[in-house]
Amino acid sequence: MGRRPSNKPTSFDIAYLAGVSQPTVSRALRGSKSVSLATRQKIEAIARQLGYTVDKNASSLRSQRSNTLALLFFEDPTPDESGINPFFLAMLGSITRHCAARGLDLLISFQRLEDDWHKRYQDSHRADGLILLGYGDYTLYESRLRQLVRSGAHFVRWGAVEPDTIGATVGSDNFGAGRLAGEHLLARGRRKIAFLGQADSHYPEFKNRCEGLVRAIETAGLTHDPDLVVPAISSEELGYQAAKKLLASGKPFDAIFAASDLIAIGAMRALGEAGLSIPGDVALVGFDDIPAASLTSPPLTTVMQDMRHAGVALVETVMAQVEDKPPPSPFLPTRLVVRGSTGG
């Protein structure tokens, strides 16, 4: 005699109707790629027809997992009081969508770098893994990352992907992006290109972008003047101050590559106050393609990072640790969005 679905449908009911085992149903409803796409779709359709929902508490007890990830934003200098870089806010939608597709809950919290956030999350077992966005000075952040590695915590961060990276990191090809920006400015006839950004070990992503710019300049047979590199971290005010310092130096320049859009927007204000036109006197390229980049006057040419795949890569990288699977590639491509600030 066939199995009749109970009043409250179970995974065994789905297994009977789908003609598969109950463990296969469980794996399919968790989104496991060990189950073929056709079988997963069949099981999901039957689950919807029966009105079946996963009992996350029971599932967590069996697997000793919370089926939850924690997303930690770290304080960044911003023109408003949010303290969150708008670039990371743009990434949030991609992360939440992919967590939902994975059947994962997402805890979101705001942290100050000096707080003991690493202890709070690894000791409480509130989440199976951590996604870390924003960190300010990397040299201050390193010790916390080493503690997470020693504790065996599952985590991934967004940042510069380098051979000596501590723990799992996902990030853009910053060196290639810097070279792309440099090649674009050179193709526009610019020869004295300044860089605004903290290009040292404290901010490795900015450092890699500057190195890419220098490579493009040197490949073109030109010499890069190190005095055209002015430190700045990612805020409009510090971009403004860096551009003012560049102007006060008296060094001739006809283009600026800013390490972030916020720095570029601040530089725009300083150039305008100095009576310089963009792009007539100075061509300007930013980095990140935040929403404000297209609203400046003129609109800002910038390097776009792949936000949609960034969220997917971050979630899949930390879940690969949880599920003991190979992680995806840590590098994401970039592309140049040409707008009016370089004569586009």
Short mmCIF file of C-alpha atoms in Angstrom, two decimals:
data_model
loop_
_atom_site.label_atom_id
_atom_site.label_comp_id
_atom_site.label_asym_id
_atom_site.label_seq_id
_atom_site.Cartn_x
_atom_site.Cartn_y
_atom_site.Cartn_z
CA MET A 1 0.00 0.00 0.00
CA GLY A 2 1.38 3.46 -0.94
CA ARG A 3 2.35 6.04 1.60
CA ARG A 4 -0.28 8.71 2.25
CA PRO A 5 0.94 12.20 3.06
CA SER A 6 0.24 13.11 6.69
CA ASN A 7 -1.72 16.20 7.74
CA LYS A 8 1.63 17.93 8.27
CA PRO A 9 3.86 17.05 5.31
CA THR A 10 7.31 15.65 6.04
CA SER A 11 10.45 15.08 4.04
CA PHE A 12 9.46 11.39 3.88
CA ASP A 13 6.25 12.35 2.06
CA ILE A 14 8.28 14.34 -0.47
CA ALA A 15 10.72 11.45 -0.87
CA TYR A 16 7.85 9.02 -1.60
CA LEU A 17 6.26 11.30 -4.20
CA ALA A 18 9.61 12.13 -5.82
CA GLY A 19 10.78 8.53 -5.85
CA VAL A 20 14.01 9.30 -3.99
CA SER A 21 15.43 8.70 -0.52
CA GLN A 22 14.73 11.00 2.43
CA PRO A 23 18.44 12.03 2.71
CA THR A 24 18.29 13.07 -0.95
CA VAL A 25 15.32 15.31 -0.13
CA SER A 26 17.22 16.87 2.78
CA ARG A 27 20.27 17.55 0.63
CA ALA A 28 18.15 18.98 -2.20
CA LEU A 29 16.27 21.36 0.10
CA ARG A 30 19.60 22.57 1.52
CA GLY A 31 20.67 23.44 -2.03
CA SER A 32 23.40 20.78 -2.12
CA LYS A 33 25.05 20.47 -5.53
CA SER A 34 25.48 16.73 -4.91
CA VAL A 35 21.85 16.42 -6.07
CA SER A 36 21.25 16.99 -9.78
CA LEU A 37 19.47 20.17 -10.85
CA ALA A 38 16.53 18.23 -12.33
CA THR A 39 16.04 16.26 -9.10
CA ARG A 40 16.34 19.39 -6.94
CA GLN A 41 13.74 21.19 -9.04
CA LYS A 42 11.37 18.19 -8.85
CA ILE A 43 11.75 17.97 -5.06
CA GLU A 44 11.30 21.73 -4.62
CA ALA A 45 8.13 21.66 -6.74
CA ILE A 46 6.64 18.84 -4.64
CA ALA A 47 7.60 20.65 -1.42
CA ARG A 48 5.80 23.79 -2.62
CA GLN A 49 2.74 21.73 -3.65
CA LEU A 50 2.55 20.15 -0.20
CA GLY A 51 3.25 23.44 1.60
CA TYR A 52 6.31 21.90 3.22
CA THR A 53 8.75 24.14 5.13
CA VAL A 54 12.12 23.12 6.52
CA ASP A 55 12.24 22.79 10.31
CA LYS A 56 15.42 24.78 10.82
CA ASN A 57 15.64 23.94 14.53
CA ALA A 58 15.54 20.20 13.91
CA SER A 59 17.94 20.49 11.02
CA SER A 60 20.37 22.50 13.11
CA LEU A 61 20.26 19.99 15.97
CA ARG A 62 21.10 17.15 13.58
CA SER A 63 23.93 18.97 11.86
CA GLN A 64 25.21 21.01 14.86
CA ARG A 65 24.89 24.04 12.61
CA SER A 66 22.91 27.23 13.05
CA ASN A 67 22.29 27.68 9.29
CA THR A 68 23.18 31.31 9.92
CA LEU A 69 25.98 33.56 8.72
CA ALA A 70 27.03 36.78 10.43
CA LEU A 71 27.89 39.83 8.34
CA LEU A 72 30.07 42.30 10.22
CA PHE A 73 30.44 45.86 8.94
CA PHE A 74 33.41 47.76 10.32
CA GLU A 75 33.42 51.48 10.96
CA ASP A 76 34.62 53.66 8.06
CA PRO A 77 34.86 57.45 7.81
CA THR A 78 31.82 58.67 5.84
CA PRO A 79 30.29 62.08 5.10
CA ASP A 80 27.11 61.04 6.92
CA GLU A 81 26.73 59.39 10.33
CA SER A 82 26.32 55.83 9.02
CA GLY A 83 30.00 54.94 9.40
CA ILE A 84 29.57 52.40 6.58
CA ASN A 85 31.30 52.79 3.24
CA PRO A 86 28.59 53.08 0.52
CA PHE A 87 30.51 50.54 -1.54
CA PHE A 88 29.78 47.87 1.09
CA LEU A 89 26.15 48.91 1.35
CA ALA A 90 25.87 48.22 -2.38
CA MET A 91 27.27 44.72 -1.77
CA LEU A 92 24.70 43.96 0.94
CA GLY A 93 21.87 43.18 -1.47
CA SER A 94 23.90 40.53 -3.28
CA ILE A 95 24.89 38.83 -0.01
CA THR A 96 21.35 38.76 1.38
CA ARG A 97 19.88 37.42 -1.87
CA HIS A 98 22.37 34.59 -2.08
CA CYS A 99 21.92 33.69 1.58
CA ALA A 100 18.16 33.47 0.95
CA ALA A 101 18.73 31.27 -2.09
CA ARG A 102 20.95 29.06 0.08
CA GLY A 103 18.31 28.81 2.85
CA LEU A 104 20.59 30.67 5.25
CA ASP A 105 19.69 33.33 7.79
CA LEU A 106 21.92 36.40 7.95
CA LEU A 107 22.82 38.37 11.08
CA ILE A 108 24.04 41.89 10.30
CA SER A 109 25.91 43.98 12.83
CA PHE A 110 28.07 47.06 12.97
CA GLN A 111 31.43 46.79 14.72
CA ARG A 112 34.25 49.05 15.75
CA LEU A 113 37.64 47.57 14.96
CA GLU A 114 38.85 47.99 18.55
CA ASP A 115 35.94 45.92 19.95
CA ASP A 116 36.35 42.21 20.75
CA TRP A 117 34.03 41.19 17.88
CA HIS A 118 36.16 38.14 17.06
CA LYS A 119 35.66 36.66 20.55
CA ARG A 120 31.96 37.48 20.71
CA TYR A 121 31.09 35.56 17.58
CA GLN A 122 33.45 32.61 17.86
CA ASP A 123 32.49 31.95 21.50
CA SER A 124 28.72 32.34 21.14
CA HIS A 125 28.26 29.92 18.20
CA ARG A 126 25.55 32.25 16.91
CA ALA A 127 26.72 31.74 13.33
CA ASP A 128 28.38 29.04 11.25
CA GLY A 129 30.67 31.60 9.65
CA LEU A 130 31.57 35.27 9.41
CA ILE A 131 31.67 37.67 6.46
CA LEU A 132 33.84 40.69 7.24
CA LEU A 133 33.43 43.95 5.30
CA GLY A 134 35.61 47.00 5.84
CA TYR A 135 38.58 47.15 8.13
CA GLY A 136 40.38 50.50 7.90
CA ASP A 137 44.06 50.08 8.72
CA TYR A 138 44.95 46.50 7.78
CA THR A 139 47.94 46.35 10.13
CA LEU A 140 45.55 46.82 13.10
CA TYR A 141 43.21 44.18 11.71
CA GLU A 142 45.83 41.45 11.18
CA SER A 143 46.03 40.29 14.80
CA ARG A 144 42.26 39.66 14.94
CA LEU A 145 42.42 37.65 11.72
CA ARG A 146 45.26 35.54 13.12
CA GLN A 147 43.19 34.83 16.23
CA LEU A 148 40.27 33.70 14.06
CA VAL A 149 42.58 31.38 12.10
CA ARG A 150 44.03 29.89 15.31
CA SER A 151 40.54 29.29 16.68
CA GLY A 152 39.47 27.40 13.56
CA ALA A 153 36.63 29.86 12.87
CA HIS A 154 35.01 29.87 9.45
CA PHE A 155 35.34 33.35 7.97
CA VAL A 156 35.93 35.28 4.78
CA ARG A 157 36.76 38.92 4.29
CA TRP A 158 36.61 41.34 1.38
CA GLY A 159 40.05 42.76 0.62
CA ALA A 160 43.32 42.45 -1.23
CA VAL A 161 44.03 38.89 -2.37
CA GLU A 162 47.74 38.30 -1.87
CA PRO A 163 50.00 35.25 -1.35
CA ASP A 164 50.40 35.99 2.37
CA THR A 165 46.71 36.74 2.96
CA ILE A 166 45.52 35.69 6.44
CA GLY A 167 42.48 33.45 6.11
CA ALA A 168 40.06 33.34 3.20
CA THR A 169 39.81 36.54 1.17
CA VAL A 170 37.67 37.52 -1.80
CA GLY A 171 38.47 40.67 -3.75
CA SER A 172 38.89 42.38 -7.08
CA ASP A 173 41.99 42.35 -9.23
CA ASN A 174 43.16 45.68 -7.86
CA PHE A 175 46.50 45.67 -9.67
CA GLY A 176 44.82 44.95 -13.00
CA ALA A 177 42.20 47.61 -12.31
CA GLY A 178 44.88 50.21 -11.57
CA ARG A 179 46.65 49.35 -14.80
CA LEU A 180 43.33 49.61 -16.67
CA ALA A 181 42.71 53.10 -15.25
CA GLY A 182 46.25 54.17 -16.14
CA GLU A 183 45.97 52.87 -19.70
CA HIS A 184 42.70 54.74 -20.14
CA LEU A 185 44.20 58.04 -18.98
CA LEU A 186 47.27 57.55 -21.17
CA ALA A 187 45.01 56.86 -24.15
CA ARG A 188 43.35 60.21 -23.41
CA GLY A 189 46.73 61.89 -23.85
CA ARG A 190 47.51 62.37 -20.15
CA ARG A 191 51.15 62.01 -19.14
CA LYS A 192 51.47 63.29 -15.57
CA ILE A 193 49.05 61.14 -13.57
CA ALA A 194 48.69 61.62 -9.83
CA PHE A 195 47.39 58.99 -7.41
CA LEU A 196 45.30 59.89 -4.37
CA GLY A 197 45.19 57.09 -1.80
CA GLN A 198 47.10 55.50 1.07
CA ALA A 199 49.38 53.31 -1.07
CA ASP A 200 51.17 51.26 1.61
CA SER A 201 50.83 48.11 3.73
CA HIS A 202 48.18 49.79 5.90
CA TYR A 203 45.79 49.82 2.89
CA PRO A 204 46.91 46.98 0.59
CA GLU A 205 44.02 47.38 -1.89
CA PHE A 206 44.99 51.01 -2.49
CA LYS A 207 48.64 49.97 -2.74
CA ASN A 208 47.83 47.42 -5.46
CA ARG A 209 45.78 49.99 -7.41
CA CYS A 210 48.69 52.42 -7.32
CA GLU A 211 51.14 49.72 -8.42
CA GLY A 212 48.89 48.90 -11.38
CA LEU A 213 48.84 52.58 -12.38
CA VAL A 214 52.64 52.79 -12.16
CA ARG A 215 52.98 49.66 -14.31
CA ALA A 216 50.79 51.21 -17.02
CA ILE A 217 52.87 54.41 -16.97
CA GLU A 218 56.19 52.57 -17.15
CA THR A 219 54.95 50.21 -19.86
CA ALA A 220 54.19 53.31 -21.93
CA GLY A 221 57.87 54.30 -21.63
CA LEU A 222 57.23 57.11 -19.15
CA THR A 223 58.60 57.71 -15.66
CA HIS A 224 56.21 57.94 -12.73
CA ASP A 225 56.93 60.70 -10.25
CA PRO A 226 56.49 59.33 -6.68
CA ASP A 227 55.76 62.88 -5.48
CA LEU A 228 52.45 62.62 -7.36
CA VAL A 229 51.24 59.99 -4.85
CA VAL A 230 49.32 61.72 -2.04
CA PRO A 231 48.00 59.62 0.88
CA ALA A 232 44.27 59.60 1.61
CA ILE A 233 41.82 57.10 3.01
CA SER A 234 38.31 56.70 1.66
CA SER A 235 36.33 59.82 2.50
CA GLU A 236 35.28 62.93 0.59
CA GLU A 237 36.92 65.27 3.09
CA LEU A 238 40.27 63.47 2.96
CA GLY A 239 40.08 63.33 -0.84
CA TYR A 240 39.52 67.09 -0.80
CA GLN A 241 42.49 67.61 1.52
CA ALA A 242 44.73 65.33 -0.58
CA ALA A 243 43.89 67.22 -3.77
CA LYS A 244 44.57 70.53 -1.99
CA LYS A 245 47.97 69.19 -0.93
CA LEU A 246 48.70 68.05 -4.49
CA LEU A 247 47.82 71.50 -5.83
CA ALA A 248 49.94 73.23 -3.16
CA SER A 249 52.97 71.10 -4.09
CA GLY A 250 53.31 72.92 -7.41
CA LYS A 251 53.94 69.61 -9.17
CA PRO A 252 52.42 69.64 -12.67
CA PHE A 253 49.73 67.00 -13.28
CA ASP A 254 47.04 66.51 -15.91
CA ALA A 255 45.15 63.54 -14.45
CA ILE A 256 44.23 61.95 -11.13
CA PHE A 257 43.47 58.33 -10.37
CA ALA A 258 41.71 58.25 -7.00
CA ALA A 259 41.74 55.04 -4.95
CA SER A 260 37.99 55.36 -4.31
CA ASP A 261 35.02 57.32 -5.63
CA LEU A 262 34.70 59.14 -2.30
CA ILE A 263 38.28 60.40 -2.63
CA ALA A 264 37.60 61.38 -6.25
CA ILE A 265 34.46 63.33 -5.33
CA GLY A 266 36.41 65.25 -2.69
CA ALA A 267 39.15 65.95 -5.23
CA MET A 268 36.57 67.32 -7.65
CA ARG A 269 35.64 70.00 -5.15
CA ALA A 270 39.26 71.03 -4.60
CA LEU A 271 39.93 71.21 -8.35
CA GLY A 272 36.82 73.31 -8.87
CA GLU A 273 37.86 75.74 -6.12
CA ALA A 274 41.26 76.07 -7.83
CA GLY A 275 39.54 77.07 -11.07
CA LEU A 276 40.56 73.90 -12.93
CA SER A 277 38.13 72.25 -15.32
CA ILE A 278 37.39 68.53 -15.49
CA PRO A 279 38.35 66.95 -17.84
CA GLY A 280 39.85 69.94 -19.71
CA ASP A 281 42.65 70.68 -17.25
CA VAL A 282 42.58 67.48 -15.21
CA ALA A 283 41.05 64.10 -16.13
CA LEU A 284 39.75 62.15 -13.14
CA VAL A 285 39.12 58.44 -12.52
CA GLY A 286 37.63 56.96 -9.35
CA PHE A 287 37.13 53.42 -8.07
CA ASP A 288 34.02 51.46 -6.90
CA ASP A 289 31.20 52.99 -9.01
CA ILE A 290 29.09 53.94 -6.00
CA PRO A 291 25.67 55.45 -6.90
CA ALA A 292 26.95 59.02 -6.42
CA ALA A 293 29.61 58.53 -9.14
CA SER A 294 27.09 59.00 -11.94
CA LEU A 295 25.58 62.10 -10.27
CA THR A 296 28.69 64.29 -10.05
CA SER A 297 29.33 67.13 -12.50
CA PRO A 298 30.78 65.94 -14.76
CA PRO A 299 29.84 62.29 -14.12
CA LEU A 300 32.78 60.33 -12.78
CA THR A 301 34.70 57.77 -14.82
CA THR A 302 35.35 54.91 -12.44
CA VAL A 303 36.34 51.29 -12.04
CA MET A 304 33.32 49.07 -11.37
CA GLN A 305 33.68 46.05 -9.12
CA ASP A 306 31.41 43.05 -9.68
CA MET A 307 28.95 43.51 -6.81
CA ARG A 308 26.54 40.72 -7.79
CA HIS A 309 29.21 38.04 -7.97
CA ALA A 310 31.04 39.50 -4.96
CA GLY A 311 28.15 38.60 -2.67
CA VAL A 312 27.88 35.12 -4.14
CA ALA A 313 31.64 34.54 -3.83
CA LEU A 314 31.73 35.69 -0.20
CA VAL A 315 28.86 33.42 0.84
CA GLU A 316 30.16 30.44 -1.13
CA THR A 317 33.71 30.88 0.20
CA VAL A 318 32.66 30.75 3.85
CA MET A 319 30.17 27.93 3.20
CA ALA A 320 32.91 25.93 1.47
CA GLN A 321 34.71 25.95 4.84
CA VAL A 322 31.55 24.92 6.68
CA GLU A 323 30.79 22.12 4.19
CA ASP A 324 34.44 21.12 3.63
CA LYS A 325 34.35 21.82 -0.10
CA PRO A 326 36.76 23.58 -2.49
CA PRO A 327 36.22 27.38 -2.47
CA PRO A 328 35.48 29.44 -5.60
CA SER A 329 38.13 31.68 -7.16
CA PRO A 330 39.01 34.56 -4.84
CA PHE A 331 39.52 37.04 -7.70
CA LEU A 332 36.70 39.01 -9.30
CA PRO A 333 37.08 41.00 -12.53
CA THR A 334 36.64 44.76 -12.84
CA ARG A 335 35.68 47.00 -15.73
CA LEU A 336 36.06 50.67 -16.51
CA VAL A 337 32.90 52.78 -16.72
CA VAL A 338 33.82 55.76 -18.91
CA ARG A 339 31.96 59.01 -18.18
CA GLY A 340 32.49 62.72 -18.55
CA SER A 341 35.37 63.20 -16.08
CA THR A 342 37.80 61.78 -18.64
CA GLY A 343 36.04 63.12 -21.70
CA GLY A 344 33.92 60.02 -22.23
#
